[in-house]
């Protein structure tokens, strides 16, 4: 059931009533509270277990689950301790709260965002929880891979790091095995290729009906004897961390340590967040590269 949620917060309680001209210190939080108070669990497909609720509306924890954010993060939004959600989080909240187009626009404005912002085709496929981590990774290279290793989203640091492959096929496996500069750029190419192939095989086992994986394997097997041999002989393992050494044409050699994140609700999607060791030569090169945006000086 799609509920109509007014675009303004009701002024019927002492907590929300303010004198004319008084600034609204927590307009976003008040709006979120008003929106969730108008939704019953049954409106969003949640059960109550037969128990009677002491208050109307959804609980904070329920909104957090529906929006794929942590309960702590959502509580900070309502309390005004966090006032600037990313566009992807704002979109998730609008969907979780079943907002009308007008109410969605109001939510975006309260968050300081352009209501016309829409996720692009690739980002639109990314689980909101992974996008939240990506958008918060300001000092690291962060990008999300699909089960078939398409690069669905990347922050500015990751775009700078991968700038030598800008304009080429944005699939990490095809870059590794088909791009002429890959084996020079990835200075430990066999390690990078082996780790990527292992994860791809695991994705293929877990998602046997994923046609993108099947098409990728068929195409690369036909075009690369090296890929075909490694695919036949490879193992299926998952990675929770990785190390990458690259030779960027602008910044030189950079070594990054990666953490790999996933969510059960988006099987096969992986967020890689890579950062250099603090104070290292790689950190200096990484900072320079980010400032240059990956371009030649």
PDB file of C-alpha atoms in Angstrom:
ATOM      1  CA  UNK A   1       0.000   0.000   0.000  1.00  0.00           C
ATOM      2  CA  UNK A   2       1.523   3.332  -1.027  1.00  0.00           C
ATOM      3  CA  UNK A   3       0.827   6.019   1.517  1.00  0.00           C
ATOM      4  CA  UNK A   4       0.601   9.720   0.752  1.00  0.00           C
ATOM      5  CA  UNK A   5       3.008  11.561   3.042  1.00  0.00           C
ATOM      6  CA  UNK A   6       2.646  15.348   3.237  1.00  0.00           C
ATOM      7  CA  UNK A   7       5.726  17.311   2.342  1.00  0.00           C
ATOM      8  CA  UNK A   8       5.662  19.325   5.555  1.00  0.00           C
ATOM      9  CA  UNK A   9       5.990  18.216   9.179  1.00  0.00           C
ATOM     10  CA  UNK A  10       2.783  18.500  11.259  1.00  0.00           C
ATOM     11  CA  UNK A  11       2.844  21.201  13.896  1.00  0.00           C
ATOM     12  CA  UNK A  12       0.445  19.613  16.371  1.00  0.00           C
ATOM     13  CA  UNK A  13       2.867  18.663  19.158  1.00  0.00           C
ATOM     14  CA  UNK A  14       4.850  20.822  21.540  1.00  0.00           C
ATOM     15  CA  UNK A  15       8.063  19.197  20.373  1.00  0.00           C
ATOM     16  CA  UNK A  16       7.535  20.212  16.743  1.00  0.00           C
ATOM     17  CA  UNK A  17       5.749  23.560  17.288  1.00  0.00           C
ATOM     18  CA  UNK A  18       7.975  26.623  16.816  1.00  0.00           C
ATOM     19  CA  UNK A  19       7.344  30.360  16.859  1.00  0.00           C
ATOM     20  CA  UNK A  20       7.113  32.167  13.538  1.00  0.00           C
ATOM     21  CA  UNK A  21      10.530  33.011  12.156  1.00  0.00           C
ATOM     22  CA  UNK A  22      12.360  30.607  14.494  1.00  0.00           C
ATOM     23  CA  UNK A  23      14.920  28.504  12.584  1.00  0.00           C
ATOM     24  CA  UNK A  24      14.191  24.809  12.238  1.00  0.00           C
ATOM     25  CA  UNK A  25      17.299  23.271  13.768  1.00  0.00           C
ATOM     26  CA  UNK A  26      16.475  19.672  12.874  1.00  0.00           C
ATOM     27  CA  UNK A  27      14.043  19.852   9.990  1.00  0.00           C
ATOM     28  CA  UNK A  28      15.332  16.664   8.359  1.00  0.00           C
ATOM     29  CA  UNK A  29      15.012  14.627  11.557  1.00  0.00           C
ATOM     30  CA  UNK A  30      11.522  15.954  12.271  1.00  0.00           C
ATOM     31  CA  UNK A  31      10.424  15.156   8.737  1.00  0.00           C
ATOM     32  CA  UNK A  32      11.749  11.602   8.967  1.00  0.00           C
ATOM     33  CA  UNK A  33       9.951  11.066  12.289  1.00  0.00           C
ATOM     34  CA  UNK A  34       6.701  12.390  10.846  1.00  0.00           C
ATOM     35  CA  UNK A  35       6.971  10.128   7.816  1.00  0.00           C
ATOM     36  CA  UNK A  36       7.612   6.935   9.750  1.00  0.00           C
ATOM     37  CA  UNK A  37       4.804   7.733  12.212  1.00  0.00           C
ATOM     38  CA  UNK A  38       2.315   7.558   9.318  1.00  0.00           C
ATOM     39  CA  UNK A  39       3.313   4.069   8.187  1.00  0.00           C
ATOM     40  CA  UNK A  40       2.061   0.841   9.714  1.00  0.00           C
ATOM     41  CA  UNK A  41       4.221  -2.296   9.542  1.00  0.00           C
ATOM     42  CA  UNK A  42       1.677  -3.850   7.199  1.00  0.00           C
ATOM     43  CA  UNK A  43       2.146  -0.944   4.760  1.00  0.00           C
ATOM     44  CA  UNK A  44       5.737  -2.025   4.147  1.00  0.00           C
ATOM     45  CA  UNK A  45       5.314  -5.780   4.391  1.00  0.00           C
ATOM     46  CA  UNK A  46       6.386  -6.157   8.026  1.00  0.00           C
ATOM     47  CA  UNK A  47       4.532  -8.264  10.574  1.00  0.00           C
ATOM     48  CA  UNK A  48       3.913  -7.425  14.219  1.00  0.00           C
ATOM     49  CA  UNK A  49       3.882 -10.972  15.557  1.00  0.00           C
ATOM     50  CA  UNK A  50       0.384 -10.383  16.911  1.00  0.00           C
ATOM     51  CA  UNK A  51       1.705  -7.932  19.503  1.00  0.00           C
ATOM     52  CA  UNK A  52       0.015  -4.608  20.102  1.00  0.00           C
ATOM     53  CA  UNK A  53       2.284  -1.591  19.727  1.00  0.00           C
ATOM     54  CA  UNK A  54       2.449   1.177  22.266  1.00  0.00           C
ATOM     55  CA  UNK A  55       3.046   3.831  19.578  1.00  0.00           C
ATOM     56  CA  UNK A  56       1.832   4.254  16.020  1.00  0.00           C
ATOM     57  CA  UNK A  57       4.061   4.021  13.021  1.00  0.00           C
ATOM     58  CA  UNK A  58       7.317   2.274  12.237  1.00  0.00           C
ATOM     59  CA  UNK A  59      10.186   1.985  14.660  1.00  0.00           C
ATOM     60  CA  UNK A  60      13.559   3.506  13.850  1.00  0.00           C
ATOM     61  CA  UNK A  61      15.102   0.070  13.543  1.00  0.00           C
ATOM     62  CA  UNK A  62      12.473  -0.941  10.994  1.00  0.00           C
ATOM     63  CA  UNK A  63      13.131   2.099   8.816  1.00  0.00           C
ATOM     64  CA  UNK A  64      16.862   1.380   9.026  1.00  0.00           C
ATOM     65  CA  UNK A  65      16.335  -2.197   7.850  1.00  0.00           C
ATOM     66  CA  UNK A  66      14.111  -1.077   4.969  1.00  0.00           C
ATOM     67  CA  UNK A  67      16.630   1.580   3.903  1.00  0.00           C
ATOM     68  CA  UNK A  68      19.627  -0.759   4.277  1.00  0.00           C
ATOM     69  CA  UNK A  69      21.452   1.503   6.735  1.00  0.00           C
ATOM     70  CA  UNK A  70      22.525   0.877  10.313  1.00  0.00           C
ATOM     71  CA  UNK A  71      20.093   1.666  13.121  1.00  0.00           C
ATOM     72  CA  UNK A  72      22.740   3.947  14.663  1.00  0.00           C
ATOM     73  CA  UNK A  73      23.139   5.942  11.447  1.00  0.00           C
ATOM     74  CA  UNK A  74      19.375   6.374  11.057  1.00  0.00           C
ATOM     75  CA  UNK A  75      19.064   7.448  14.706  1.00  0.00           C
ATOM     76  CA  UNK A  76      21.721  10.115  14.127  1.00  0.00           C
ATOM     77  CA  UNK A  77      19.706  11.417  11.166  1.00  0.00           C
ATOM     78  CA  UNK A  78      16.538  11.765  13.258  1.00  0.00           C
ATOM     79  CA  UNK A  79      18.414  13.321  16.161  1.00  0.00           C
ATOM     80  CA  UNK A  80      20.173  15.864  13.954  1.00  0.00           C
ATOM     81  CA  UNK A  81      23.655  14.509  14.704  1.00  0.00           C
ATOM     82  CA  UNK A  82      23.952  13.578  11.014  1.00  0.00           C
ATOM     83  CA  UNK A  83      22.423  16.047   8.539  1.00  0.00           C
ATOM     84  CA  UNK A  84      23.937  15.251   5.156  1.00  0.00           C
ATOM     85  CA  UNK A  85      23.076  11.778   3.848  1.00  0.00           C
ATOM     86  CA  UNK A  86      24.449  10.872   0.424  1.00  0.00           C
ATOM     87  CA  UNK A  87      22.086  10.886  -2.580  1.00  0.00           C
ATOM     88  CA  UNK A  88      21.938   7.079  -2.522  1.00  0.00           C
ATOM     89  CA  UNK A  89      20.988   7.025   1.173  1.00  0.00           C
ATOM     90  CA  UNK A  90      18.360   9.737   0.654  1.00  0.00           C
ATOM     91  CA  UNK A  91      16.899   7.701  -2.213  1.00  0.00           C
ATOM     92  CA  UNK A  92      16.819   4.584  -0.020  1.00  0.00           C
ATOM     93  CA  UNK A  93      15.032   6.495   2.749  1.00  0.00           C
ATOM     94  CA  UNK A  94      12.463   7.839   0.288  1.00  0.00           C
ATOM     95  CA  UNK A  95      11.740   4.318  -0.909  1.00  0.00           C
ATOM     96  CA  UNK A  96      11.670   2.857   2.610  1.00  0.00           C
ATOM     97  CA  UNK A  97       9.194   5.514   3.770  1.00  0.00           C
ATOM     98  CA  UNK A  98       7.021   5.134   0.639  1.00  0.00           C
ATOM     99  CA  UNK A  99       7.286   8.846  -0.145  1.00  0.00           C
ATOM    100  CA  UNK A 100       5.350  10.483  -2.939  1.00  0.00           C
ATOM    101  CA  UNK A 101       7.412  12.399  -5.551  1.00  0.00           C
ATOM    102  CA  UNK A 102       6.693  15.709  -3.792  1.00  0.00           C
ATOM    103  CA  UNK A 103       7.665  14.317  -0.388  1.00  0.00           C
ATOM    104  CA  UNK A 104      10.811  12.775  -1.867  1.00  0.00           C
ATOM    105  CA  UNK A 105      11.814  16.178  -3.286  1.00  0.00           C
ATOM    106  CA  UNK A 106      11.224  17.766   0.121  1.00  0.00           C
ATOM    107  CA  UNK A 107      13.414  15.120   1.777  1.00  0.00           C
ATOM    108  CA  UNK A 108      16.237  15.822  -0.683  1.00  0.00           C
ATOM    109  CA  UNK A 109      16.023  19.567  -0.093  1.00  0.00           C
ATOM    110  CA  UNK A 110      16.127  19.122   3.679  1.00  0.00           C
ATOM    111  CA  UNK A 111      19.257  17.010   3.195  1.00  0.00           C
ATOM    112  CA  UNK A 112      20.841  19.766   1.094  1.00  0.00           C
ATOM    113  CA  UNK A 113      20.573  17.734  -2.109  1.00  0.00           C
ATOM    114  CA  UNK A 114      19.240  18.452  -5.561  1.00  0.00           C
ATOM    115  CA  UNK A 115      15.865  16.650  -5.874  1.00  0.00           C
ATOM    116  CA  UNK A 116      16.675  15.918  -9.522  1.00  0.00           C
ATOM    117  CA  UNK A 117      19.610  13.712  -8.540  1.00  0.00           C
ATOM    118  CA  UNK A 118      19.024  10.183  -9.742  1.00  0.00           C
ATOM    119  CA  UNK A 119      21.453   7.269  -9.565  1.00  0.00           C
ATOM    120  CA  UNK A 120      22.984   6.495 -12.933  1.00  0.00           C
ATOM    121  CA  UNK A 121      22.351   3.109 -14.506  1.00  0.00           C
ATOM    122  CA  UNK A 122      25.383   1.416 -12.942  1.00  0.00           C
ATOM    123  CA  UNK A 123      25.124   3.006  -9.476  1.00  0.00           C
ATOM    124  CA  UNK A 124      21.441   2.170  -9.455  1.00  0.00           C
ATOM    125  CA  UNK A 125      22.385  -1.513  -9.281  1.00  0.00           C
ATOM    126  CA  UNK A 126      24.565  -1.091  -6.193  1.00  0.00           C
ATOM    127  CA  UNK A 127      23.207  -2.021  -2.787  1.00  0.00           C
ATOM    128  CA  UNK A 128      22.679   1.194  -0.738  1.00  0.00           C
ATOM    129  CA  UNK A 129      24.768  -0.128   2.162  1.00  0.00           C
ATOM    130  CA  UNK A 130      27.779  -0.514  -0.128  1.00  0.00           C
ATOM    131  CA  UNK A 131      27.197   2.918  -1.651  1.00  0.00           C
ATOM    132  CA  UNK A 132      27.121   4.415   1.830  1.00  0.00           C
ATOM    133  CA  UNK A 133      30.562   2.951   2.611  1.00  0.00           C
ATOM    134  CA  UNK A 134      31.868   4.038  -0.810  1.00  0.00           C
ATOM    135  CA  UNK A 135      30.639   7.607  -0.394  1.00  0.00           C
ATOM    136  CA  UNK A 136      32.204   7.763   3.085  1.00  0.00           C
ATOM    137  CA  UNK A 137      35.625   6.543   1.900  1.00  0.00           C
ATOM    138  CA  UNK A 138      37.135   9.982   1.374  1.00  0.00           C
ATOM    139  CA  UNK A 139      40.798   9.022   1.864  1.00  0.00           C
ATOM    140  CA  UNK A 140      40.755   5.706   0.004  1.00  0.00           C
ATOM    141  CA  UNK A 141      40.120   4.303  -3.436  1.00  0.00           C
ATOM    142  CA  UNK A 142      36.714   2.629  -3.333  1.00  0.00           C
ATOM    143  CA  UNK A 143      34.781   0.911  -6.082  1.00  0.00           C
ATOM    144  CA  UNK A 144      31.955  -1.611  -6.356  1.00  0.00           C
ATOM    145  CA  UNK A 145      32.156  -4.655  -8.601  1.00  0.00           C
ATOM    146  CA  UNK A 146      29.201  -6.624  -9.922  1.00  0.00           C
ATOM    147  CA  UNK A 147      29.295 -10.447  -9.751  1.00  0.00           C
ATOM    148  CA  UNK A 148      30.786 -10.383 -13.275  1.00  0.00           C
ATOM    149  CA  UNK A 149      33.372  -7.719 -12.255  1.00  0.00           C
ATOM    150  CA  UNK A 150      31.741  -4.741 -13.978  1.00  0.00           C
ATOM    151  CA  UNK A 151      32.795  -1.543 -12.178  1.00  0.00           C
ATOM    152  CA  UNK A 152      29.386  -0.249 -11.056  1.00  0.00           C
ATOM    153  CA  UNK A 153      30.521   2.731  -8.988  1.00  0.00           C
ATOM    154  CA  UNK A 154      33.814   4.373  -8.055  1.00  0.00           C
ATOM    155  CA  UNK A 155      34.780   7.348  -5.939  1.00  0.00           C
ATOM    156  CA  UNK A 156      37.132  10.087  -7.136  1.00  0.00           C
ATOM    157  CA  UNK A 157      40.244   8.384  -5.744  1.00  0.00           C
ATOM    158  CA  UNK A 158      39.429   5.121  -7.517  1.00  0.00           C
ATOM    159  CA  UNK A 159      38.716   6.945 -10.777  1.00  0.00           C
ATOM    160  CA  UNK A 160      42.120   8.639 -10.544  1.00  0.00           C
ATOM    161  CA  UNK A 161      43.816   5.338  -9.766  1.00  0.00           C
ATOM    162  CA  UNK A 162      42.157   3.613 -12.735  1.00  0.00           C
ATOM    163  CA  UNK A 163      42.549   6.587 -15.083  1.00  0.00           C
ATOM    164  CA  UNK A 164      44.907   4.705 -17.459  1.00  0.00           C
ATOM    165  CA  UNK A 165      41.885   2.570 -18.388  1.00  0.00           C
ATOM    166  CA  UNK A 166      39.385   5.429 -18.743  1.00  0.00           C
ATOM    167  CA  UNK A 167      37.356   5.058 -21.903  1.00  0.00           C
ATOM    168  CA  UNK A 168      38.003   1.325 -22.146  1.00  0.00           C
ATOM    169  CA  UNK A 169      35.683  -1.522 -21.170  1.00  0.00           C
ATOM    170  CA  UNK A 170      34.804  -0.975 -17.500  1.00  0.00           C
ATOM    171  CA  UNK A 171      35.068  -4.628 -16.538  1.00  0.00           C
ATOM    172  CA  UNK A 172      38.019  -5.498 -14.326  1.00  0.00           C
ATOM    173  CA  UNK A 173      38.499  -8.997 -15.771  1.00  0.00           C
ATOM    174  CA  UNK A 174      38.475  -7.742 -19.344  1.00  0.00           C
ATOM    175  CA  UNK A 175      40.940  -5.015 -18.344  1.00  0.00           C
ATOM    176  CA  UNK A 176      43.238  -7.586 -16.743  1.00  0.00           C
ATOM    177  CA  UNK A 177      43.205 -10.032 -19.660  1.00  0.00           C
ATOM    178  CA  UNK A 178      42.523  -7.868 -22.716  1.00  0.00           C
ATOM    179  CA  UNK A 179      43.921  -4.373 -22.134  1.00  0.00           C
ATOM    180  CA  UNK A 180      47.438  -4.020 -23.587  1.00  0.00           C
ATOM    181  CA  UNK A 181      48.672  -1.961 -20.637  1.00  0.00           C
ATOM    182  CA  UNK A 182      47.326  -4.154 -17.837  1.00  0.00           C
ATOM    183  CA  UNK A 183      50.422  -6.281 -17.265  1.00  0.00           C
ATOM    184  CA  UNK A 184      52.595  -3.194 -16.975  1.00  0.00           C
ATOM    185  CA  UNK A 185      50.166  -1.307 -14.743  1.00  0.00           C
ATOM    186  CA  UNK A 186      49.473  -4.210 -12.357  1.00  0.00           C
ATOM    187  CA  UNK A 187      53.071  -4.929 -11.353  1.00  0.00           C
ATOM    188  CA  UNK A 188      51.981  -8.192  -9.689  1.00  0.00           C
ATOM    189  CA  UNK A 189      49.653  -9.134 -12.512  1.00  0.00           C
ATOM    190  CA  UNK A 190      49.593 -12.918 -11.807  1.00  0.00           C
ATOM    191  CA  UNK A 191      48.486 -12.261  -8.217  1.00  0.00           C
ATOM    192  CA  UNK A 192      45.775  -9.807  -9.301  1.00  0.00           C
ATOM    193  CA  UNK A 193      44.552 -12.161 -12.038  1.00  0.00           C
ATOM    194  CA  UNK A 194      44.492 -15.211  -9.755  1.00  0.00           C
ATOM    195  CA  UNK A 195      42.572 -13.435  -6.989  1.00  0.00           C
ATOM    196  CA  UNK A 196      40.021 -12.028  -9.426  1.00  0.00           C
ATOM    197  CA  UNK A 197      39.509 -15.395 -11.132  1.00  0.00           C
ATOM    198  CA  UNK A 198      39.050 -17.181  -7.827  1.00  0.00           C
ATOM    199  CA  UNK A 199      36.328 -14.754  -6.784  1.00  0.00           C
ATOM    200  CA  UNK A 200      34.646 -14.910 -10.203  1.00  0.00           C
ATOM    201  CA  UNK A 201      34.512 -18.706  -9.970  1.00  0.00           C
ATOM    202  CA  UNK A 202      32.945 -18.491  -6.520  1.00  0.00           C
ATOM    203  CA  UNK A 203      30.362 -16.039  -7.875  1.00  0.00           C
ATOM    204  CA  UNK A 204      29.610 -18.470 -10.715  1.00  0.00           C
ATOM    205  CA  UNK A 205      29.031 -21.275  -8.209  1.00  0.00           C
ATOM    206  CA  UNK A 206      26.772 -19.157  -6.020  1.00  0.00           C
ATOM    207  CA  UNK A 207      24.904 -17.540  -8.931  1.00  0.00           C
ATOM    208  CA  UNK A 208      24.567 -20.285 -11.562  1.00  0.00           C
ATOM    209  CA  UNK A 209      21.886 -18.361 -13.485  1.00  0.00           C
ATOM    210  CA  UNK A 210      23.887 -15.141 -13.830  1.00  0.00           C
ATOM    211  CA  UNK A 211      24.119 -14.719 -17.608  1.00  0.00           C
ATOM    212  CA  UNK A 212      26.635 -11.857 -17.326  1.00  0.00           C
ATOM    213  CA  UNK A 213      29.153 -14.199 -15.684  1.00  0.00           C
ATOM    214  CA  UNK A 214      28.535 -16.854 -18.337  1.00  0.00           C
ATOM    215  CA  UNK A 215      28.922 -14.330 -21.161  1.00  0.00           C
ATOM    216  CA  UNK A 216      32.128 -12.957 -19.635  1.00  0.00           C
ATOM    217  CA  UNK A 217      33.691 -16.411 -19.302  1.00  0.00           C
ATOM    218  CA  UNK A 218      32.674 -17.385 -22.842  1.00  0.00           C
ATOM    219  CA  UNK A 219      34.029 -14.182 -24.359  1.00  0.00           C
ATOM    220  CA  UNK A 220      37.327 -14.162 -22.480  1.00  0.00           C
ATOM    221  CA  UNK A 221      37.889 -17.891 -23.054  1.00  0.00           C
ATOM    222  CA  UNK A 222      37.523 -17.328 -26.783  1.00  0.00           C
ATOM    223  CA  UNK A 223      39.786 -14.284 -26.846  1.00  0.00           C
ATOM    224  CA  UNK A 224      42.474 -15.234 -24.329  1.00  0.00           C
ATOM    225  CA  UNK A 225      44.140 -18.612 -24.146  1.00  0.00           C
ATOM    226  CA  UNK A 226      45.694 -17.513 -20.853  1.00  0.00           C
ATOM    227  CA  UNK A 227      42.272 -16.822 -19.356  1.00  0.00           C
ATOM    228  CA  UNK A 228      40.864 -20.124 -20.667  1.00  0.00           C
ATOM    229  CA  UNK A 229      43.739 -22.091 -19.103  1.00  0.00           C
ATOM    230  CA  UNK A 230      43.518 -20.293 -15.774  1.00  0.00           C
ATOM    231  CA  UNK A 231      39.730 -20.603 -15.688  1.00  0.00           C
ATOM    232  CA  UNK A 232      39.882 -24.355 -16.167  1.00  0.00           C
ATOM    233  CA  UNK A 233      42.530 -24.797 -13.478  1.00  0.00           C
ATOM    234  CA  UNK A 234      41.383 -22.181 -10.960  1.00  0.00           C
ATOM    235  CA  UNK A 235      39.883 -22.632  -7.516  1.00  0.00           C
ATOM    236  CA  UNK A 236      36.807 -20.970  -6.049  1.00  0.00           C
ATOM    237  CA  UNK A 237      37.609 -18.896  -2.970  1.00  0.00           C
ATOM    238  CA  UNK A 238      36.331 -15.661  -1.514  1.00  0.00           C
ATOM    239  CA  UNK A 239      38.545 -12.735  -0.534  1.00  0.00           C
ATOM    240  CA  UNK A 240      38.166 -10.517   2.512  1.00  0.00           C
ATOM    241  CA  UNK A 241      41.343  -8.557   1.851  1.00  0.00           C
ATOM    242  CA  UNK A 242      43.794  -7.969  -0.982  1.00  0.00           C
ATOM    243  CA  UNK A 243      46.995  -6.145  -1.815  1.00  0.00           C
ATOM    244  CA  UNK A 244      47.616  -4.324  -5.058  1.00  0.00           C
ATOM    245  CA  UNK A 245      50.797  -2.808  -6.425  1.00  0.00           C
ATOM    246  CA  UNK A 246      50.389  -0.630  -9.493  1.00  0.00           C
ATOM    247  CA  UNK A 247      52.677   1.489 -11.636  1.00  0.00           C
ATOM    248  CA  UNK A 248      50.650   4.580 -12.495  1.00  0.00           C
ATOM    249  CA  UNK A 249      52.053   6.587 -15.435  1.00  0.00           C
ATOM    250  CA  UNK A 250      51.616   9.859 -13.519  1.00  0.00           C
ATOM    251  CA  UNK A 251      52.241   9.015  -9.866  1.00  0.00           C
ATOM    252  CA  UNK A 252      54.583   6.058 -10.174  1.00  0.00           C
ATOM    253  CA  UNK A 253      54.451   2.958  -7.979  1.00  0.00           C
ATOM    254  CA  UNK A 254      51.616   2.777  -5.462  1.00  0.00           C
ATOM    255  CA  UNK A 255      50.896  -0.048  -3.024  1.00  0.00           C
ATOM    256  CA  UNK A 256      47.420  -0.277  -1.507  1.00  0.00           C
ATOM    257  CA  UNK A 257      45.939  -2.590   1.082  1.00  0.00           C
ATOM    258  CA  UNK A 258      42.299  -3.424   0.341  1.00  0.00           C
ATOM    259  CA  UNK A 259      39.384  -4.507   2.449  1.00  0.00           C
ATOM    260  CA  UNK A 260      36.538  -6.245   0.657  1.00  0.00           C
ATOM    261  CA  UNK A 261      32.947  -5.669   1.771  1.00  0.00           C
ATOM    262  CA  UNK A 262      29.756  -7.448   0.774  1.00  0.00           C
ATOM    263  CA  UNK A 263      26.138  -7.673   1.904  1.00  0.00           C
ATOM    264  CA  UNK A 264      23.934 -10.750   1.985  1.00  0.00           C
ATOM    265  CA  UNK A 265      21.115  -8.890   0.223  1.00  0.00           C
ATOM    266  CA  UNK A 266      23.308  -8.289  -2.863  1.00  0.00           C
ATOM    267  CA  UNK A 267      25.111 -11.605  -3.488  1.00  0.00           C
ATOM    268  CA  UNK A 268      28.199 -11.263  -5.647  1.00  0.00           C
ATOM    269  CA  UNK A 269      28.552  -7.500  -5.265  1.00  0.00           C
ATOM    270  CA  UNK A 270      31.836  -6.491  -3.661  1.00  0.00           C
ATOM    271  CA  UNK A 271      33.064  -3.121  -2.461  1.00  0.00           C
ATOM    272  CA  UNK A 272      36.859  -2.797  -2.487  1.00  0.00           C
ATOM    273  CA  UNK A 273      38.342  -0.032  -0.340  1.00  0.00           C
ATOM    274  CA  UNK A 274      42.085   0.442  -0.768  1.00  0.00           C
ATOM    275  CA  UNK A 275      44.427   2.748   1.127  1.00  0.00           C
ATOM    276  CA  UNK A 276      48.222   3.114   1.367  1.00  0.00           C
ATOM    277  CA  UNK A 277      50.157   2.785   4.607  1.00  0.00           C
ATOM    278  CA  UNK A 278      50.186   6.161   6.406  1.00  0.00           C
ATOM    279  CA  UNK A 279      53.399   8.100   5.908  1.00  0.00           C
ATOM    280  CA  UNK A 280      54.655   5.821   3.143  1.00  0.00           C
ATOM    281  CA  UNK A 281      55.926   6.796  -0.290  1.00  0.00           C
ATOM    282  CA  UNK A 282      52.738   5.228  -1.649  1.00  0.00           C
ATOM    283  CA  UNK A 283      50.682   7.593   0.521  1.00  0.00           C
ATOM    284  CA  UNK A 284      52.507  10.590  -0.951  1.00  0.00           C
ATOM    285  CA  UNK A 285      51.996   9.294  -4.502  1.00  0.00           C
ATOM    286  CA  UNK A 286      48.343   8.513  -3.791  1.00  0.00           C
ATOM    287  CA  UNK A 287      47.723  12.032  -2.449  1.00  0.00           C
ATOM    288  CA  UNK A 288      49.420  13.551  -5.497  1.00  0.00           C
ATOM    289  CA  UNK A 289      47.411  11.342  -7.849  1.00  0.00           C
ATOM    290  CA  UNK A 290      44.121  12.285  -6.188  1.00  0.00           C
ATOM    291  CA  UNK A 291      44.980  15.981  -6.404  1.00  0.00           C
ATOM    292  CA  UNK A 292      45.798  15.614 -10.098  1.00  0.00           C
ATOM    293  CA  UNK A 293      42.668  13.566 -10.748  1.00  0.00           C
ATOM    294  CA  UNK A 294      44.776  10.952 -12.499  1.00  0.00           C
ATOM    295  CA  UNK A 295      45.743  13.339 -15.307  1.00  0.00           C
ATOM    296  CA  UNK A 296      49.161  14.073 -16.653  1.00  0.00           C
ATOM    297  CA  UNK A 297      50.614  17.320 -15.192  1.00  0.00           C
TER     298      UNK A 297
END
